[in-house]
PDB file of C-alpha atoms (C1' of nucleotides) in Angstrom:
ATOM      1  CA  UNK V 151      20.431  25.800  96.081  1.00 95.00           C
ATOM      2  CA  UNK V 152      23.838  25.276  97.345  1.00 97.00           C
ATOM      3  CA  UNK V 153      27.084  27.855  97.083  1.00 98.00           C
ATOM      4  CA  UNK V 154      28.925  25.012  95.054  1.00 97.00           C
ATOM      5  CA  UNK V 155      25.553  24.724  92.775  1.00 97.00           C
ATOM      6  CA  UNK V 156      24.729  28.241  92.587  1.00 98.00           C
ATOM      7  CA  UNK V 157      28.736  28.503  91.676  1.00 98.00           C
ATOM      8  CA  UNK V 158      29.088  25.546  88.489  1.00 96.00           C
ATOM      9  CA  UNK V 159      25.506  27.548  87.352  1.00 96.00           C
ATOM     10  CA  UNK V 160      27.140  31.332  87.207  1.00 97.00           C
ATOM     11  CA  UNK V 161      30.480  30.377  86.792  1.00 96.00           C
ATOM     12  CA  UNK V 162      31.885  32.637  89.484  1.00 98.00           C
ATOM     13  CA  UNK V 163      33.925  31.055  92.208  1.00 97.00           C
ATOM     14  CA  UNK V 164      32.656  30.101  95.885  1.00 98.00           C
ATOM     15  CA  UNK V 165      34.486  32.893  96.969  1.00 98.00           C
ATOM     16  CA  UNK V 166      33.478  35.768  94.528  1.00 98.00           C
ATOM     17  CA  UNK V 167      29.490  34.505  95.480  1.00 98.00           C
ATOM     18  CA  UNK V 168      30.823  35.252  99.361  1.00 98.00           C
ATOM     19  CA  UNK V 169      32.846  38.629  98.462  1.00 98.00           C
ATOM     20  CA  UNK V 170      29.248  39.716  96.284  1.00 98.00           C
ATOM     21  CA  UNK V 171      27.728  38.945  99.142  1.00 98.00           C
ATOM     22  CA  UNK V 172      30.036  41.058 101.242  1.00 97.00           C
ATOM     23  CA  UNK V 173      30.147  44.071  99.196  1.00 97.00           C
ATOM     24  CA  UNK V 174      25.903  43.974  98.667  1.00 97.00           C
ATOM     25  CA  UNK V 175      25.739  43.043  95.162  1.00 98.00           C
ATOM     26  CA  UNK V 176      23.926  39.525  96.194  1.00 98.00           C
ATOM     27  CA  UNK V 177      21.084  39.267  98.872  1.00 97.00           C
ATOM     28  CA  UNK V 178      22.497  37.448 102.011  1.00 97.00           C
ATOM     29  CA  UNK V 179      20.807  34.198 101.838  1.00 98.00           C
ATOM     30  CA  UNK V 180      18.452  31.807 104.114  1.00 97.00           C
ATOM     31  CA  UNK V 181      21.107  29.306 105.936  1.00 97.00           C
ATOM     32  CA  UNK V 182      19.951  25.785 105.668  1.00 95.00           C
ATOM     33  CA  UNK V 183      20.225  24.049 109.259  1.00 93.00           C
ATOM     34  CA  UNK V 184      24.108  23.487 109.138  1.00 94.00           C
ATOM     35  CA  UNK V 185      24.489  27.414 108.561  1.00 95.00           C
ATOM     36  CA  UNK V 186      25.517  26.949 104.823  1.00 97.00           C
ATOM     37  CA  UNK V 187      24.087  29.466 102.564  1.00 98.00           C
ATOM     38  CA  UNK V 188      20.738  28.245 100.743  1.00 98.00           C
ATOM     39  CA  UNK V 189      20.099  30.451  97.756  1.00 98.00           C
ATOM     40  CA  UNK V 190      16.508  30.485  96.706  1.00 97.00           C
ATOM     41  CA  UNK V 191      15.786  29.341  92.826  1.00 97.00           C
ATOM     42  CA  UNK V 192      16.405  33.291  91.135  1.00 96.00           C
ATOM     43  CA  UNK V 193      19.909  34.278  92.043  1.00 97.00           C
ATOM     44  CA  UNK V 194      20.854  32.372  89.172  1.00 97.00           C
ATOM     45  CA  UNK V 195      19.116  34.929  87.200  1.00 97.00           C
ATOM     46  CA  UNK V 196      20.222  38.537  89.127  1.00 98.00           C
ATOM     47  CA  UNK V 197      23.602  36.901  88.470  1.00 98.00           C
ATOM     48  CA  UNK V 198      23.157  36.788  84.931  1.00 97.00           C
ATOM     49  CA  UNK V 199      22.212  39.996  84.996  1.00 97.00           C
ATOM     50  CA  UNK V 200      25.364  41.377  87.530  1.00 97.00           C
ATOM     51  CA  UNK V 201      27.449  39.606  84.787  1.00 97.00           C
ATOM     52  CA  UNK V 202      26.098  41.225  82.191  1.00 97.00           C
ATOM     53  CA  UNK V 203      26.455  44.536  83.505  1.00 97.00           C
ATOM     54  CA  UNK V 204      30.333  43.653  84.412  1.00 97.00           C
ATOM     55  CA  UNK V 205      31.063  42.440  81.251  1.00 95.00           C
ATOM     56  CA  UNK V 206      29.841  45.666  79.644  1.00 96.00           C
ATOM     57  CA  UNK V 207      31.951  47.725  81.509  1.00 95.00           C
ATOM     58  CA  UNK V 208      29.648  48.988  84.600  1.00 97.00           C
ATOM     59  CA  UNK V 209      31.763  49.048  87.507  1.00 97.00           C
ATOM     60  CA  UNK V 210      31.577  47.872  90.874  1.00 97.00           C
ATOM     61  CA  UNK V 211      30.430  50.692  92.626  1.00 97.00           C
ATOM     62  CA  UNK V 212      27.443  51.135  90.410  1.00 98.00           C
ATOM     63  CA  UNK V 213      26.533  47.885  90.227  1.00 98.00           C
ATOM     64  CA  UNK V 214      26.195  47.839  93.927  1.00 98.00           C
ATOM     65  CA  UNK V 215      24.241  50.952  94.337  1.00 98.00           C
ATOM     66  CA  UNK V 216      21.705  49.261  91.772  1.00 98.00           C
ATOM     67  CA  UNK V 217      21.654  45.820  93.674  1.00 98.00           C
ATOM     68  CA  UNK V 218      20.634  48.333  96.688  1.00 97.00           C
ATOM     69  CA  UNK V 219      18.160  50.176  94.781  1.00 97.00           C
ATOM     70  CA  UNK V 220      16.579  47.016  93.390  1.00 96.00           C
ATOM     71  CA  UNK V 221      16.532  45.451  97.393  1.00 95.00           C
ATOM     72  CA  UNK V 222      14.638  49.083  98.030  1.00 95.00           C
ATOM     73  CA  UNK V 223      11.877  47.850  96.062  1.00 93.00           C
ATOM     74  CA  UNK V 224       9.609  49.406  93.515  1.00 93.00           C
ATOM     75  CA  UNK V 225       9.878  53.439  94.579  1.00 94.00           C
ATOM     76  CA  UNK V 226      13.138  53.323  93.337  1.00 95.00           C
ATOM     77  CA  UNK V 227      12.355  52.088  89.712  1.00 95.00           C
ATOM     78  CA  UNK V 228      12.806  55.895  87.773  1.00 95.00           C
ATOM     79  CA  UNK V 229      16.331  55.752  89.360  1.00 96.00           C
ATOM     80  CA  UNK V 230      17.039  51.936  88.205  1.00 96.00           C
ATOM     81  CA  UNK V 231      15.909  52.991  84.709  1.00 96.00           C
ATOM     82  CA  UNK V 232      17.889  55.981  84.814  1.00 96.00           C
ATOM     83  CA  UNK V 233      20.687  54.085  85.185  1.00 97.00           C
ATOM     84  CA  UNK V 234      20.136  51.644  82.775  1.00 96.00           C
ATOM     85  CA  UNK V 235      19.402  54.051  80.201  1.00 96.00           C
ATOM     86  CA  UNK V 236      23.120  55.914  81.086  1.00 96.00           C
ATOM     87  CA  UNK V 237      24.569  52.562  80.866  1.00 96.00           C
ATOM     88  CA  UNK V 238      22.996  51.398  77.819  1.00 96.00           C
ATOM     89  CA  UNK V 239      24.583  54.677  76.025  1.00 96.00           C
ATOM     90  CA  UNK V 240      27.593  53.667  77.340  1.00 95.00           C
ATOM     91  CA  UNK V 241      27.326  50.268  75.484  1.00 96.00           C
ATOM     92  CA  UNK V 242      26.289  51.613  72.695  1.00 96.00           C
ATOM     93  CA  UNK V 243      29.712  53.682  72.287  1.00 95.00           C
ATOM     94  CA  UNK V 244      31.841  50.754  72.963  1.00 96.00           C
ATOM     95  CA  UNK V 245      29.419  48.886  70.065  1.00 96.00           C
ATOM     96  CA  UNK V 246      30.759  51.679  67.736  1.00 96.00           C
ATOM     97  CA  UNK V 247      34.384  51.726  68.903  1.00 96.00           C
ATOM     98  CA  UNK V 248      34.419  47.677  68.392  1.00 96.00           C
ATOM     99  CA  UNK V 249      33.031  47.998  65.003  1.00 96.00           C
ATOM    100  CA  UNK V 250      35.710  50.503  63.966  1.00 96.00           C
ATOM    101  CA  UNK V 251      38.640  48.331  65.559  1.00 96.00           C
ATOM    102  CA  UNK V 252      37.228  45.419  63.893  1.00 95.00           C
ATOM    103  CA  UNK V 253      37.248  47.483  61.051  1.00 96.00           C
ATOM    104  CA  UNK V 254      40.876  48.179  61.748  1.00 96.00           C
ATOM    105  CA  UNK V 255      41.560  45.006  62.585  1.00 95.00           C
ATOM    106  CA  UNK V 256      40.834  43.488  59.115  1.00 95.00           C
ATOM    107  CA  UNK V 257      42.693  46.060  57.165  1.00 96.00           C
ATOM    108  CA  UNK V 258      45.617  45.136  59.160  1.00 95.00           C
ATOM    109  CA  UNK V 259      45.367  41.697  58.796  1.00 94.00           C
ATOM    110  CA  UNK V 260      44.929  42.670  55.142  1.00 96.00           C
ATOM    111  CA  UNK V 261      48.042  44.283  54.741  1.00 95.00           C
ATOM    112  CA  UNK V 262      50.226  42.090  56.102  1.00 94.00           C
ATOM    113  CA  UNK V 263      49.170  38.957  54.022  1.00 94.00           C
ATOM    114  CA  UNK V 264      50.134  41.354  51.090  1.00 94.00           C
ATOM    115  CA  UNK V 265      53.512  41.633  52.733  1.00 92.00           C
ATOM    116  CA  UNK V 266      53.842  37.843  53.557  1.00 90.00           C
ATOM    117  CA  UNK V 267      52.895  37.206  49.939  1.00 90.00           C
ATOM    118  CA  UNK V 268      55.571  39.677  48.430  1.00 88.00           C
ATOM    119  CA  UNK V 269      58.064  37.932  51.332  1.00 85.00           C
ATOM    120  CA  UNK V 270      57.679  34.855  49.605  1.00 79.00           C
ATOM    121  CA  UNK V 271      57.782  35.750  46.052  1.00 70.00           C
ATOM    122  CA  UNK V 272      54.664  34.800  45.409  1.00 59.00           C
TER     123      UNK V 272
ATOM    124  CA  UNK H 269      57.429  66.603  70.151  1.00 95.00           C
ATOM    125  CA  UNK H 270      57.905  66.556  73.877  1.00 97.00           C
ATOM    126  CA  UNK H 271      55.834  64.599  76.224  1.00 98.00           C
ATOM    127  CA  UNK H 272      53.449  67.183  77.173  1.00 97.00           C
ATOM    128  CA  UNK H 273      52.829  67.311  74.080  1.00 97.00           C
ATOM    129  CA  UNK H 274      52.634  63.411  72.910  1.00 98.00           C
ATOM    130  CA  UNK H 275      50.371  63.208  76.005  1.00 97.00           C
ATOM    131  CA  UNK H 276      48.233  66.013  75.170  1.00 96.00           C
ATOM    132  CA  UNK H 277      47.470  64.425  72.105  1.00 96.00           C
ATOM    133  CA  UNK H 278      47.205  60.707  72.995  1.00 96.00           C
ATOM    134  CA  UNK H 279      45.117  61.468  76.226  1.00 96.00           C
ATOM    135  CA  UNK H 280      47.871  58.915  77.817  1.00 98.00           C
ATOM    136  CA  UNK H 281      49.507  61.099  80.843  1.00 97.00           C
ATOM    137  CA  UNK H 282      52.878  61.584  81.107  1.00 98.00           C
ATOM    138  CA  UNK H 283      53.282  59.088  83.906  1.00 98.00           C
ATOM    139  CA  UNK H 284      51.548  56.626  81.511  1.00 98.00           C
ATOM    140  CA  UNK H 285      54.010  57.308  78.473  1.00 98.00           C
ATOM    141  CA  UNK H 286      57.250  56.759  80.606  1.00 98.00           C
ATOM    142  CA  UNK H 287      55.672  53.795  82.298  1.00 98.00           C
ATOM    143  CA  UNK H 288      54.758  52.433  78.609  1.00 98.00           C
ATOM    144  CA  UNK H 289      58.193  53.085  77.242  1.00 98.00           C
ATOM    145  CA  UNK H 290      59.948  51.192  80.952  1.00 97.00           C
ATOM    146  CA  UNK H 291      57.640  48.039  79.921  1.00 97.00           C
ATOM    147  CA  UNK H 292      58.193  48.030  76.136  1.00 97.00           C
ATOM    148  CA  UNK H 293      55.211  48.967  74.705  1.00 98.00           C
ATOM    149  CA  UNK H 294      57.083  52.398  73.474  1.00 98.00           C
ATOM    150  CA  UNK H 295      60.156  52.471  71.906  1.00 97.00           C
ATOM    151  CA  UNK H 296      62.973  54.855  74.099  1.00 97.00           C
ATOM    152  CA  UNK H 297      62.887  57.992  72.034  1.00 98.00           C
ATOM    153  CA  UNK H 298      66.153  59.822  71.285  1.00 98.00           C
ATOM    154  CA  UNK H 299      66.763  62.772  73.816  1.00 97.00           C
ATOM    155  CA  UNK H 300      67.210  66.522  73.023  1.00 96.00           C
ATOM    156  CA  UNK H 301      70.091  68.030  74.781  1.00 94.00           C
ATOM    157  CA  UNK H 302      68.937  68.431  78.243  1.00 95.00           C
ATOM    158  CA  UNK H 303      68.145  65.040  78.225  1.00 96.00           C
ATOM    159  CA  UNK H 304      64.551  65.380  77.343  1.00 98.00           C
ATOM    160  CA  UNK H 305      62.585  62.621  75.566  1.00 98.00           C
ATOM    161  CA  UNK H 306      61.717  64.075  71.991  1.00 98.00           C
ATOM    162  CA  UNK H 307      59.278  61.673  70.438  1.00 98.00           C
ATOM    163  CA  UNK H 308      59.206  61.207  66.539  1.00 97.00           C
ATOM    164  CA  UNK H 309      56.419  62.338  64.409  1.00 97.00           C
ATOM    165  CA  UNK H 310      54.953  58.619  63.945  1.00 96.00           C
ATOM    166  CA  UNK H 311      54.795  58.139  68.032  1.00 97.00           C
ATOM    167  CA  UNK H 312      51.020  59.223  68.370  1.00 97.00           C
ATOM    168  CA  UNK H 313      49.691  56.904  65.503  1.00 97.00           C
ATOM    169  CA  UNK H 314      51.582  53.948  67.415  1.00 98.00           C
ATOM    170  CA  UNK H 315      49.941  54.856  70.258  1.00 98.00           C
ATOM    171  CA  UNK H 316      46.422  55.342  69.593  1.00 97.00           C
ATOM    172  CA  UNK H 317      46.837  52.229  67.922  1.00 97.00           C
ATOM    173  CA  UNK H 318      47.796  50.495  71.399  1.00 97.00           C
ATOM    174  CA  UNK H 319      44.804  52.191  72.919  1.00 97.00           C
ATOM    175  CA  UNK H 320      42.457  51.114  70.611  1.00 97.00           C
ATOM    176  CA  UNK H 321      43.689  47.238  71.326  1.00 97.00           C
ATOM    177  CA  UNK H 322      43.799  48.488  75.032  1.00 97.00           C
ATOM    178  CA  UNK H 323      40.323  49.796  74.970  1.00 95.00           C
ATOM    179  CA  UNK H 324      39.018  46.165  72.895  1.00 96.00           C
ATOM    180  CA  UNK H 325      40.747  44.464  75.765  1.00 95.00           C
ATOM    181  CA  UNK H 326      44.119  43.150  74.888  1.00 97.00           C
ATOM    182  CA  UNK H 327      46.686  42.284  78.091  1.00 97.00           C
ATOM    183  CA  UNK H 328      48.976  44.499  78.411  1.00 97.00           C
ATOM    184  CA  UNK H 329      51.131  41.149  78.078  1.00 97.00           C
ATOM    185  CA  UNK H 330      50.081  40.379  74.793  1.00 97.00           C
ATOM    186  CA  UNK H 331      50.334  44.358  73.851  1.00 98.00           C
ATOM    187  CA  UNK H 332      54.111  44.138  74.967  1.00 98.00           C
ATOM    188  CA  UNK H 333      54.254  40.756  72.712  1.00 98.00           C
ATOM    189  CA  UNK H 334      52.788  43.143  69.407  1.00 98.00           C
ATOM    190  CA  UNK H 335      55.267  45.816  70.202  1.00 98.00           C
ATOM    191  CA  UNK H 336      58.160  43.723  70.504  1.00 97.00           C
ATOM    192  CA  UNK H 337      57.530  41.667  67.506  1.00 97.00           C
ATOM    193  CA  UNK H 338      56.599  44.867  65.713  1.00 96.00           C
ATOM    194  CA  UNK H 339      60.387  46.104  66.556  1.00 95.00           C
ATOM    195  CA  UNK H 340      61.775  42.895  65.687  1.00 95.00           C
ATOM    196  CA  UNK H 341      61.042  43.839  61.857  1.00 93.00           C
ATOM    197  CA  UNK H 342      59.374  42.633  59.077  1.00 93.00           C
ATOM    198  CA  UNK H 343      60.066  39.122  59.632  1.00 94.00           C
ATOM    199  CA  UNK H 344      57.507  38.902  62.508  1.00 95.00           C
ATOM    200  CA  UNK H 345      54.917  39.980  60.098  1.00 95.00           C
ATOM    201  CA  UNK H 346      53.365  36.151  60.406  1.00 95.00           C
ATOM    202  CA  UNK H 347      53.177  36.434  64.454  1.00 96.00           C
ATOM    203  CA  UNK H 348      51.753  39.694  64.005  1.00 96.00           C
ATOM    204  CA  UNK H 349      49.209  38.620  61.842  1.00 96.00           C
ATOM    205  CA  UNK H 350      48.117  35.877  63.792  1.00 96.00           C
ATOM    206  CA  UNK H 351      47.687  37.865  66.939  1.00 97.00           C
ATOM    207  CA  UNK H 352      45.307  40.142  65.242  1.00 96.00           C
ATOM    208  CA  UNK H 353      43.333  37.689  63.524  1.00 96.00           C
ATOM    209  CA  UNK H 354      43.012  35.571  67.163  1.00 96.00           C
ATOM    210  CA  UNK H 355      41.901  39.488  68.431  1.00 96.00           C
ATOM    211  CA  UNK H 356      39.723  40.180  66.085  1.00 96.00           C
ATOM    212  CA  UNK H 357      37.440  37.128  66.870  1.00 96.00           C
ATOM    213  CA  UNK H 358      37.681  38.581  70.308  1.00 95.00           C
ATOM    214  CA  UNK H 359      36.413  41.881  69.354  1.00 96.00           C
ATOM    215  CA  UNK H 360      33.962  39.722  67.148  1.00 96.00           C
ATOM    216  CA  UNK H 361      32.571  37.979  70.183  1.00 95.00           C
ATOM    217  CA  UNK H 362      32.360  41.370  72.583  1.00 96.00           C
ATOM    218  CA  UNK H 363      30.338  42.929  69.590  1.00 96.00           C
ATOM    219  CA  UNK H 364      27.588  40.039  69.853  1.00 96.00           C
ATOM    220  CA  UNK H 365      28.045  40.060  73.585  1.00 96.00           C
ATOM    221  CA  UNK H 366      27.231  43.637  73.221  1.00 96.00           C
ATOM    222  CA  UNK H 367      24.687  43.908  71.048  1.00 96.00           C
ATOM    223  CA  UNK H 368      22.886  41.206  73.260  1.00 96.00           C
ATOM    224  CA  UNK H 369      23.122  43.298  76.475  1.00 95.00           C
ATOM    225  CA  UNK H 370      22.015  46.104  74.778  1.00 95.00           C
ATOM    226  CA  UNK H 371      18.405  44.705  73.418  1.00 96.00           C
ATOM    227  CA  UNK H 372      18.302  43.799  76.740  1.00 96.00           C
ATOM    228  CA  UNK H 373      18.716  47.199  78.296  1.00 95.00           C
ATOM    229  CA  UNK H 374      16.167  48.339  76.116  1.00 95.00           C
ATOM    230  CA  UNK H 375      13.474  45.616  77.075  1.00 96.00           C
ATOM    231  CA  UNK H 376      13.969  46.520  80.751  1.00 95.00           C
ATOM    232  CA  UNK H 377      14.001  50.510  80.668  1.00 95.00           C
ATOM    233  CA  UNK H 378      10.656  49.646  78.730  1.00 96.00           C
ATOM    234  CA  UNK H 379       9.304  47.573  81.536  1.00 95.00           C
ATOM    235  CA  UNK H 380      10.397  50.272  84.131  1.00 95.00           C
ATOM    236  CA  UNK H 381       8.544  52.896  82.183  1.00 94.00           C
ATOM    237  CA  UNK H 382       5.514  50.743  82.252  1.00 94.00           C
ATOM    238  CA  UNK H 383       5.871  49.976  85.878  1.00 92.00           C
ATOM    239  CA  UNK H 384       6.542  54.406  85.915  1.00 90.00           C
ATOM    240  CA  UNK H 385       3.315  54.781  84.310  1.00 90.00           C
ATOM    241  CA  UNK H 386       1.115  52.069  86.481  1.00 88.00           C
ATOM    242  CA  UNK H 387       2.585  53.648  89.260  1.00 85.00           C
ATOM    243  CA  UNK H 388       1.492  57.458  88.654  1.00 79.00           C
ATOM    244  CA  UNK H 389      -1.685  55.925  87.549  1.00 70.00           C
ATOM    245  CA  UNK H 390      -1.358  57.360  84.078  1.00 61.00           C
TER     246      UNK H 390
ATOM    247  C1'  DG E  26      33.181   6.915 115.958  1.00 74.44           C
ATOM    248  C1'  DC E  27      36.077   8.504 112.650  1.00 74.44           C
ATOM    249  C1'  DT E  28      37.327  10.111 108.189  1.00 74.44           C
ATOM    250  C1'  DT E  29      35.998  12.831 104.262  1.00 74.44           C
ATOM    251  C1'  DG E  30      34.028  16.643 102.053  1.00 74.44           C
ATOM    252  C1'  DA E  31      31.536  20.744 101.832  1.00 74.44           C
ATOM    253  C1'  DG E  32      30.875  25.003 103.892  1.00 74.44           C
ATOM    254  C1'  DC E  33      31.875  28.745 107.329  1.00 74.44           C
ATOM    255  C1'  DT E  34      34.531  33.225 109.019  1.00 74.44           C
ATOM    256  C1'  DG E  35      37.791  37.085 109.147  1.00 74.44           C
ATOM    257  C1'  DG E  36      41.544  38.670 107.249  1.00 74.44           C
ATOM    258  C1'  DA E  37      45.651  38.640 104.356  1.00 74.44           C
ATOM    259  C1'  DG E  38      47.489  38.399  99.666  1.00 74.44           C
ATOM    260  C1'  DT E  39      47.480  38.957  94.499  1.00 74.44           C
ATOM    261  C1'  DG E  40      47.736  40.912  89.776  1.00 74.44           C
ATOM    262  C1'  DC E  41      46.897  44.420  86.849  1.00 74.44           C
ATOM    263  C1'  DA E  42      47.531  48.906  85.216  1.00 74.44           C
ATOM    264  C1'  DC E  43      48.646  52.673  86.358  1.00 74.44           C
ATOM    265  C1'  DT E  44      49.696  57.063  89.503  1.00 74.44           C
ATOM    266  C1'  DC E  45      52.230  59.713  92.645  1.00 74.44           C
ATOM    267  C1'  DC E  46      56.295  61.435  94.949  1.00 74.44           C
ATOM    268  C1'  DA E  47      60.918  63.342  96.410  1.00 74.44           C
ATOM    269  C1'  DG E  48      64.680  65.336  94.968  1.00 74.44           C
ATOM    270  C1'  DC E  49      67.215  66.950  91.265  1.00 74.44           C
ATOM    271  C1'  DA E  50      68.481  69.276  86.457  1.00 74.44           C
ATOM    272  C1'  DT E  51      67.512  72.416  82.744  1.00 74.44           C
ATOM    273  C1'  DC E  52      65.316  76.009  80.012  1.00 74.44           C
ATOM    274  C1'  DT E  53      62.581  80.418  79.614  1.00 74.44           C
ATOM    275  C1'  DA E  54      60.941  84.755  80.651  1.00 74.44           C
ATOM    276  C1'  DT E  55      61.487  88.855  83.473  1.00 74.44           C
TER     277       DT E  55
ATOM    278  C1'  DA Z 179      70.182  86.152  88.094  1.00 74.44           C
ATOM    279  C1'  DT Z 180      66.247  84.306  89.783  1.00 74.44           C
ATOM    280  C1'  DA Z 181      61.591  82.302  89.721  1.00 74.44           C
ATOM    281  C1'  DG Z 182      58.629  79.164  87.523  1.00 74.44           C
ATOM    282  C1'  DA Z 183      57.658  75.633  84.346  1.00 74.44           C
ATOM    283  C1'  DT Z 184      58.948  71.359  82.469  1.00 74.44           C
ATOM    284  C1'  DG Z 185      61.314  67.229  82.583  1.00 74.44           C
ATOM    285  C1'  DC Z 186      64.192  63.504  84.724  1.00 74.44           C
ATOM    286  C1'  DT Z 187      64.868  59.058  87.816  1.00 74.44           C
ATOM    287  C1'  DG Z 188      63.879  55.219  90.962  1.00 74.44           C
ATOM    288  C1'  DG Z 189      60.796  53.629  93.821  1.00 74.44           C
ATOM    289  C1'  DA Z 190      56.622  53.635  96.598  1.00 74.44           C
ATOM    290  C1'  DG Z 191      51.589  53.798  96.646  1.00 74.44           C
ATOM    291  C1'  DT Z 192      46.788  53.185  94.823  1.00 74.44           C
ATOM    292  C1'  DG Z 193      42.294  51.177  93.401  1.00 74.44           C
ATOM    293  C1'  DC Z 194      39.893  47.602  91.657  1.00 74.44           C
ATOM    294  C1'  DA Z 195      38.203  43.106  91.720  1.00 74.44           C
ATOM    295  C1'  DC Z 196      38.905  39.377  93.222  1.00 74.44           C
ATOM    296  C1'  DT Z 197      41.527  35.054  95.392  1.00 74.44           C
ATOM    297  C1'  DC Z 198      43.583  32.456  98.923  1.00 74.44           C
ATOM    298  C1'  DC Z 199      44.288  30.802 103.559  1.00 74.44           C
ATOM    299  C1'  DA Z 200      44.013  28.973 108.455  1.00 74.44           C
ATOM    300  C1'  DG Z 201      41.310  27.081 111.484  1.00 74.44           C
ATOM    301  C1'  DC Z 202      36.815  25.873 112.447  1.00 74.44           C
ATOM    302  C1'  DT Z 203      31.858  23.281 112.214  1.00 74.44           C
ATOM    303  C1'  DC Z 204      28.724  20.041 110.498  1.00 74.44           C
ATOM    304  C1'  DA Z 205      26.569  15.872 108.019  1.00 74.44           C
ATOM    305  C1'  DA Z 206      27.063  11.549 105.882  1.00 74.44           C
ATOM    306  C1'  DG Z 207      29.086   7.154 104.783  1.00 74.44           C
ATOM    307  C1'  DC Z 208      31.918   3.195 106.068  1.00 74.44           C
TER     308       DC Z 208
END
DNA sequence: GCTTGAGCTGGAGTGCACTCCAGCATCTAT
DNA sequence: ATAGATGCTGGAGTGCACTCCAGCTCAAGC
């Protein structure tokens, strides 16, 4: 699989795949013959997976030292699921923030079509 | 209330406050005689308000928007409205996001404590 | 055999959201 | 009346996570 594949399939640019690369969060990959990187058929997945963590609110530096755990193989599995498990409490505090905000969010909305309603002499 | 105090009950620090107030997302409070911001009572609501969009991940840009149509008056009451309702489907979407990652998390700390278990040959 | 397009490298640049600093003024307690 | 705490300003610096660029190589199609 090709960078510019591998790219329209994650939707992260050419050159985030190359900085992930860079910074150990993807696997350097076989080079086909002209040098260009040829990523085997799974990195789509462990991106997914990167994504997800980023988009929940893990940050860089801990998503990189589990990439490197994960590369150490199967010893390190108590530490990958002690992560997780910190970072799924995490998520599950932003799920309860969100629901209040939303919460918020609909009283507010609330209130101010009862003010554009008395604006307009309803 | 003085800005130690507004920031030791927002959790924003100082620097934060002043930088808030030099990009519009605070009103400039009056000043006490030695020059001293002195923040009305209502300032903390206001502001854990703007954290809470802050922490559901509004720009700052669109923050600065709110606040400015929020000073405008009542008139902007519409705008106002809109923006929240266009957040709250935001929110909306982070909370299924969310709650997707998290059943995930739990599959894969269970397959980790399997994995734990074959590996201490329980 | 030459143009076009994709990919390569190392390094510089960007945007966001703060955070820190120097140098000064003012108030408070001793 | 002096030391320490608190606050002020304008501007520089920081950390994160990319994003862009110049100058190069290589493979394929006309």
């Amino acid at each position: 699989m090709k960078i510019s594949n591998l790219s329209a399939q994650s939707g992260l640019s050419i050159d985030t795949l190359r900085f992930y690369e860079k910074i150990g969060l993807i696997d350097p990959p076989p080079r086909d013959g002209a040098g260009h990187r040829d990523y085997p058929p799974e990195a789509p997945n462990w991106i997914r997976f990167l994504s997800q963590l980023n988009a929940t609110g893990m940050k860089q530096a801990d998503r990189i030292r589990y990439a490197r755990l994960r590369a150490a193989g199967v010893t390190t599995v108590p530490q990958r699921r002690q992560m997780l498990e910190e970072h799924r409490e995490v998520i599950r505090a932003q799920l309860e923030q969100l629901t209040d905000v939303l919460a918020l969010m609909d009283r507010k909305v609330e209130i101010y079509q009862k003010l554009e309603e008395e604006m307009t002499d309803v």
